[in-house]
CSV table of C-alpha atoms and ligand atoms in Angstrom, one decimal:
chain,number,residue,atom,x,y,z
A,1,MET,CA,40.7,79.5,65.5
A,2,ARG,CA,40.6,76.0,64.1
A,3,PRO,CA,43.0,75.2,61.3
A,4,ASP,CA,40.1,74.9,58.7
A,5,GLU,CA,38.7,78.3,59.8
A,6,VAL,CA,42.2,79.9,59.4
A,7,ALA,CA,42.6,78.3,56.0
A,8,GLN,CA,39.1,79.5,54.9
A,9,MET,CA,40.0,83.0,56.0
A,10,PHE,CA,43.1,83.0,53.8
A,11,SER,CA,41.3,81.4,50.9
A,12,GLN,CA,38.9,84.4,50.9
A,13,ILE,CA,41.8,86.9,50.4
A,14,ALA,CA,44.2,84.7,48.4
A,15,GLN,CA,44.0,86.7,45.2
A,16,ARG,CA,44.8,90.0,46.9
A,17,TYR,CA,47.0,88.7,49.7
A,18,ASP,CA,50.3,89.6,48.1
A,19,ARG,CA,49.3,93.2,47.2
A,20,ALA,CA,48.0,93.8,50.7
A,21,ASN,CA,51.2,92.4,52.2
A,22,HIS,CA,53.5,94.6,50.1
A,23,ILE,CA,51.5,97.8,50.8
A,24,LEU,CA,51.0,97.2,54.6
A,25,SER,CA,54.7,96.3,55.1
A,26,PHE,CA,56.0,99.1,52.8
A,27,GLN,CA,57.6,96.3,50.7
A,28,ARG,CA,59.7,95.2,53.7
A,29,ASP,CA,58.2,91.7,53.5
A,30,ARG,CA,60.4,91.1,50.4
A,31,ALA,CA,63.5,92.1,52.3
A,32,TRP,CA,62.5,89.8,55.2
A,33,ARG,CA,62.2,86.8,53.0
A,34,ARG,CA,65.6,87.6,51.4
A,35,THR,CA,67.2,87.8,54.9
A,36,LEU,CA,65.6,84.5,55.8
A,37,VAL,CA,67.2,82.9,52.7
A,38,GLN,CA,70.6,84.4,53.6
A,39,GLN,CA,70.4,83.2,57.2
A,40,ALA,CA,69.3,79.7,56.2
A,41,ALA,CA,72.3,79.5,53.7
A,42,PRO,CA,70.9,76.5,51.8
A,43,LYS,CA,73.3,74.2,50.1
A,44,PRO,CA,72.7,72.4,46.8
A,45,GLY,CA,71.1,69.0,47.3
A,46,GLU,CA,69.5,69.9,50.7
A,47,ARG,CA,65.8,69.4,51.2
A,48,LEU,CA,63.7,72.3,52.4
A,49,LEU,CA,60.1,72.4,53.6
A,50,ASP,CA,58.3,75.7,53.7
A,51,LEU,CA,55.3,75.5,56.0
A,52,CYS,CA,52.3,77.8,55.7
A,53,THR,CA,53.8,78.6,52.3
A,54,GLY,CA,50.7,80.6,51.2
A,55,THR,CA,51.2,82.2,47.9
A,56,GLY,CA,54.7,80.7,47.7
A,57,ASP,CA,57.0,83.8,48.1
A,58,VAL,CA,59.4,82.1,50.5
A,59,ALA,CA,59.7,79.0,48.3
A,60,ILE,CA,60.2,81.2,45.3
A,61,GLU,CA,63.0,83.2,47.0
A,62,PHE,CA,64.8,79.9,47.9
A,63,ALA,CA,64.3,78.5,44.4
A,64,ARG,CA,65.9,81.6,42.9
A,65,ALA,CA,68.8,81.6,45.4
A,66,CYS,CA,69.8,78.0,45.3
A,67,PRO,CA,69.3,76.1,42.0
A,68,LYS,CA,69.8,72.6,43.4
A,69,LEU,CA,67.7,72.9,46.5
A,70,GLN,CA,64.8,70.5,46.7
A,71,ILE,CA,61.8,72.5,47.9
A,72,VAL,CA,58.4,71.5,49.2
A,73,GLY,CA,55.8,74.1,50.1
A,74,LEU,CA,52.9,73.1,52.3
A,75,ASP,CA,49.7,75.0,53.1
A,76,LEU,CA,46.2,74.1,54.2
A,77,SER,CA,44.4,76.6,51.9
A,78,GLU,CA,43.7,75.4,48.4
A,79,GLU,CA,43.2,78.9,47.1
A,80,MET,CA,46.5,80.2,48.5
A,81,LEU,CA,48.2,77.1,46.9
A,82,ARG,CA,46.5,77.9,43.6
A,83,VAL,CA,48.0,81.4,43.6
A,84,ALA,CA,51.4,79.9,44.5
A,85,HIS,CA,51.1,77.5,41.6
A,86,GLU,CA,50.3,80.3,39.1
A,87,LYS,CA,53.2,82.4,40.3
A,88,LEU,CA,55.6,79.5,40.1
A,89,ALA,CA,54.5,78.6,36.6
A,90,GLN,CA,54.8,82.2,35.5
A,91,LEU,CA,58.4,82.3,36.7
A,92,SER,CA,59.1,78.8,35.3
A,93,LEU,CA,59.9,77.6,38.7
A,94,ASP,CA,57.0,75.1,39.0
A,95,HIS,CA,59.4,72.1,38.4
A,96,ARG,CA,61.5,73.3,41.4
A,97,VAL,CA,58.8,73.5,44.1
A,98,GLN,CA,56.4,70.7,45.0
A,99,LEU,CA,53.2,72.1,46.5
A,100,VAL,CA,51.4,70.0,49.1
A,101,GLN,CA,48.0,70.7,50.7
A,102,GLY,CA,48.3,69.7,54.3
A,103,ASN,CA,48.2,70.6,58.0
A,104,ALA,CA,51.3,71.9,59.7
A,105,LEU,CA,50.1,70.2,62.8
A,106,GLU,CA,50.1,66.7,61.2
A,107,LEU,CA,52.8,66.7,58.6
A,108,PRO,CA,52.5,64.0,56.0
A,109,PHE,CA,56.3,63.4,56.1
A,110,ALA,CA,58.5,60.9,57.8
A,111,GLU,CA,61.1,61.7,60.4
A,112,SER,CA,64.3,63.3,59.1
A,113,SER,CA,62.9,64.2,55.7
A,114,PHE,CA,64.4,67.7,55.5
A,115,GLU,CA,67.6,69.6,56.3
A,116,ILE,CA,65.7,73.0,56.5
A,117,VAL,CA,62.2,73.9,57.6
A,118,THR,CA,60.9,77.4,57.3
A,119,ILE,CA,57.7,79.1,58.3
A,120,ALA,CA,57.1,82.7,57.6
A,121,PHE,CA,54.1,84.5,59.2
A,122,GLY,CA,52.6,81.1,59.9
A,123,LEU,CA,53.5,80.1,63.5
A,124,ARG,CA,51.1,82.8,64.8
A,125,ASN,CA,48.2,81.1,63.0
A,126,LEU,CA,48.7,77.6,64.4
A,127,SER,CA,46.1,76.6,66.9
A,128,ASP,CA,48.7,74.5,68.8
A,129,ARG,CA,52.1,76.1,68.5
A,130,THR,CA,53.9,73.4,70.6
A,131,ARG,CA,52.5,70.7,68.3
A,132,GLY,CA,53.6,72.7,65.3
A,133,LEU,CA,57.2,73.1,66.6
A,134,LYS,CA,57.3,69.4,67.5
A,135,GLU,CA,56.3,68.5,64.0
A,136,ILE,CA,59.0,70.7,62.6
A,137,TYR,CA,61.5,69.0,64.9
A,138,ARG,CA,60.3,65.6,63.9
A,139,VAL,CA,60.7,66.0,60.2
A,140,LEU,CA,64.1,67.7,60.4
A,141,SER,CA,67.2,65.6,60.0
A,142,THR,CA,69.9,65.7,62.7
A,143,GLU,CA,71.7,69.1,62.6
A,144,GLY,CA,68.7,70.3,60.5
A,145,ARG,CA,67.8,74.0,60.9
A,146,ALA,CA,64.4,75.6,61.5
A,147,PHE,CA,63.8,79.2,60.7
A,148,ILE,CA,60.7,81.2,61.7
A,149,VAL,CA,59.8,84.7,60.6
A,150,GLU,CA,57.0,86.2,62.5
A,151,PHE,CA,55.6,89.7,63.3
A,152,SER,CA,56.6,91.0,66.7
A,153,LEU,CA,56.3,94.2,68.7
A,154,PRO,CA,59.2,96.6,68.6
A,155,GLN,CA,61.5,96.5,71.6
A,156,SER,CA,62.0,100.2,71.6
A,157,SER,CA,59.2,102.1,73.4
A,158,LEU,CA,59.7,105.0,71.0
A,159,VAL,CA,59.1,102.8,67.9
A,160,ARG,CA,56.1,101.2,69.6
A,161,LEU,CA,54.6,104.7,70.1
A,162,VAL,CA,54.4,105.0,66.3
A,163,TYR,CA,53.9,101.4,65.4
A,164,LEU,CA,51.0,100.5,67.7
A,165,PRO,CA,48.6,103.1,66.4
A,166,TYR,CA,49.5,102.0,62.8
A,167,LEU,CA,48.9,98.3,63.7
A,168,ARG,CA,45.7,99.0,65.6
A,169,TYR,CA,43.9,101.5,63.4
A,170,ILE,CA,45.6,101.8,60.0
A,171,VAL,CA,46.3,98.1,59.2
A,172,PRO,CA,42.6,96.9,59.4
A,173,ILE,CA,41.4,99.8,57.3
A,174,VAL,CA,44.0,99.6,54.6
A,175,GLY,CA,44.1,95.8,54.6
A,176,GLY,CA,40.3,95.7,54.3
A,177,MET,CA,40.4,98.2,51.4
A,178,VAL,CA,43.1,96.3,49.5
A,179,SER,CA,41.9,92.8,50.1
A,180,GLY,CA,38.1,93.4,50.2
A,181,SER,CA,37.8,91.9,53.6
A,182,ARG,CA,38.5,93.7,56.9
A,183,ALA,CA,38.2,90.7,59.3
A,184,PRO,CA,41.5,89.0,58.4
A,185,TYR,CA,43.3,92.2,59.1
A,186,GLU,CA,41.6,92.7,62.5
A,187,TYR,CA,42.7,89.1,63.1
A,188,LEU,CA,46.2,90.0,62.0
A,189,ARG,CA,46.3,92.9,64.4
A,190,ASP,CA,44.9,90.9,67.4
A,191,SER,CA,47.2,87.9,66.7
A,192,ILE,CA,50.3,90.1,66.5
A,193,GLU,CA,49.5,91.8,69.8
A,194,GLY,CA,48.7,88.4,71.4
A,195,PHE,CA,51.8,86.6,70.1
A,196,PRO,CA,54.4,85.8,72.8
A,197,ASP,CA,57.6,87.8,73.2
A,198,ARG,CA,61.0,86.8,71.8
A,199,ALA,CA,62.2,85.1,75.1
A,200,GLN,CA,59.0,82.9,75.2
A,201,ILE,CA,59.4,81.8,71.6
A,202,LEU,CA,63.1,80.9,72.2
A,203,GLU,CA,62.1,79.0,75.3
A,204,GLU,CA,59.5,77.0,73.4
A,205,LEU,CA,62.0,76.1,70.7
A,206,TYR,CA,64.4,75.0,73.5
A,207,GLU,CA,61.7,73.0,75.2
A,208,VAL,CA,61.0,71.1,72.0
A,209,GLY,CA,64.7,70.2,71.7
A,210,PHE,CA,66.3,72.8,69.5
A,211,ARG,CA,69.9,73.7,70.4
A,212,PRO,CA,71.2,76.4,69.9
A,213,VAL,CA,68.4,78.8,69.4
A,214,GLY,CA,68.6,82.5,68.4
A,215,TYR,CA,66.8,85.4,66.9
A,216,ARG,CA,67.4,88.7,65.1
A,217,ASP,CA,65.1,91.7,64.8
A,218,LEU,CA,64.0,92.8,61.3
A,219,THR,CA,63.0,96.4,60.5
A,220,LEU,CA,63.1,97.9,64.0
A,221,GLY,CA,61.7,94.8,65.5
A,222,ILE,CA,58.3,94.8,63.8
A,223,ALA,CA,59.3,91.3,62.6
A,224,THR,CA,61.7,88.8,64.0
A,225,LEU,CA,63.7,85.9,62.5
A,226,TYR,CA,64.1,83.0,64.9
A,227,TRP,CA,66.2,79.8,64.4
A,228,GLY,CA,67.0,76.6,66.1
A,229,GLU,CA,69.0,73.5,65.2
A,230,LYS,CA,68.1,69.9,65.8
A,231,GLU,CA,70.8,68.4,68.0
B,1,SAM,C1,50.0,84.9,56.7
B,1,SAM,S1,50.1,83.6,55.6
B,1,SAM,C2,51.8,83.4,55.3
B,1,SAM,C3,52.1,83.0,53.8
B,1,SAM,C4,53.6,83.0,53.5
B,1,SAM,N1,54.4,82.1,54.3
B,1,SAM,C5,54.2,84.4,53.4
B,1,SAM,O1,55.3,84.6,53.8
B,1,SAM,O2,53.5,85.3,52.9
B,1,SAM,C6,49.7,82.2,56.6
B,1,SAM,C7,49.4,80.9,55.8
B,1,SAM,O3,49.3,79.8,56.8
B,1,SAM,C8,48.4,78.9,56.3
B,1,SAM,N2,48.0,78.1,57.5
B,1,SAM,C9,47.4,78.4,58.6
B,1,SAM,N3,47.2,77.4,59.4
B,1,SAM,C10,47.8,76.3,58.8
B,1,SAM,C11,48.0,75.0,59.2
B,1,SAM,N4,47.6,74.5,60.3
B,1,SAM,N5,48.7,74.2,58.3
B,1,SAM,C12,49.1,74.6,57.1
B,1,SAM,N6,48.9,75.9,56.7
B,1,SAM,C13,48.3,76.7,57.6
B,1,SAM,C14,47.3,79.8,55.8
B,1,SAM,O4,46.4,79.0,54.9
B,1,SAM,C15,48.1,80.9,55.1
B,1,SAM,O5,48.3,80.6,53.7
């Protein structure tokens, strides 16, 4: 899908995106974002870019955890950013996070602009993953850290036995009911099944120049947190 088509799909479901997420993940998405913040271990004064920030949950989690962190959230969808802005204002965190409408494949930032770049459930949606990873690398400062959270297939065949029917049949139905549109959840299912395995993602990070790279499974491997450092 082209970036504008992806953004349009998210704009359609923006108002109900959070609720569908929490229901479909049994609230685990909140814990995954907290783990992301712990793993990133931001320090006061550092600059953080959250790509595909959507409704802003990752940026909000970082703003809460680290008062002196400078945070920019970028997304292509105006509607998702509108929801993010409303949430930040309600939490009185709007002065902490700068929201930018833009394309993760052509970042409007100079080289070495950030110490941390995060992208949660966004890499899967990029039409050119290598280009996205190269852009992350470019805007990171030396020794800067990238963190990616993405859905994955469980490594245990026993867990897959339960998870795959859930992903294939339940997710599109429940996602459609909660969000009012089934197509994005069929896309979610297909893009999770089509996403490369952990070894491939680590290899792609390495190819772009990240050293060292690593990952840890979240909730039985239905999501994975990857990281890489700019040498
Ligand atoms: C599944 S949502 C993830 C939102 C958020 N990070 C979270 O954890 O809930 C994916 C987001 O990526 C955005 N997106 C997709 N392609 C993009 C691109 N090329 N550049 C910027 N944002 C993009 C979509 O608009 C959408 O808001």
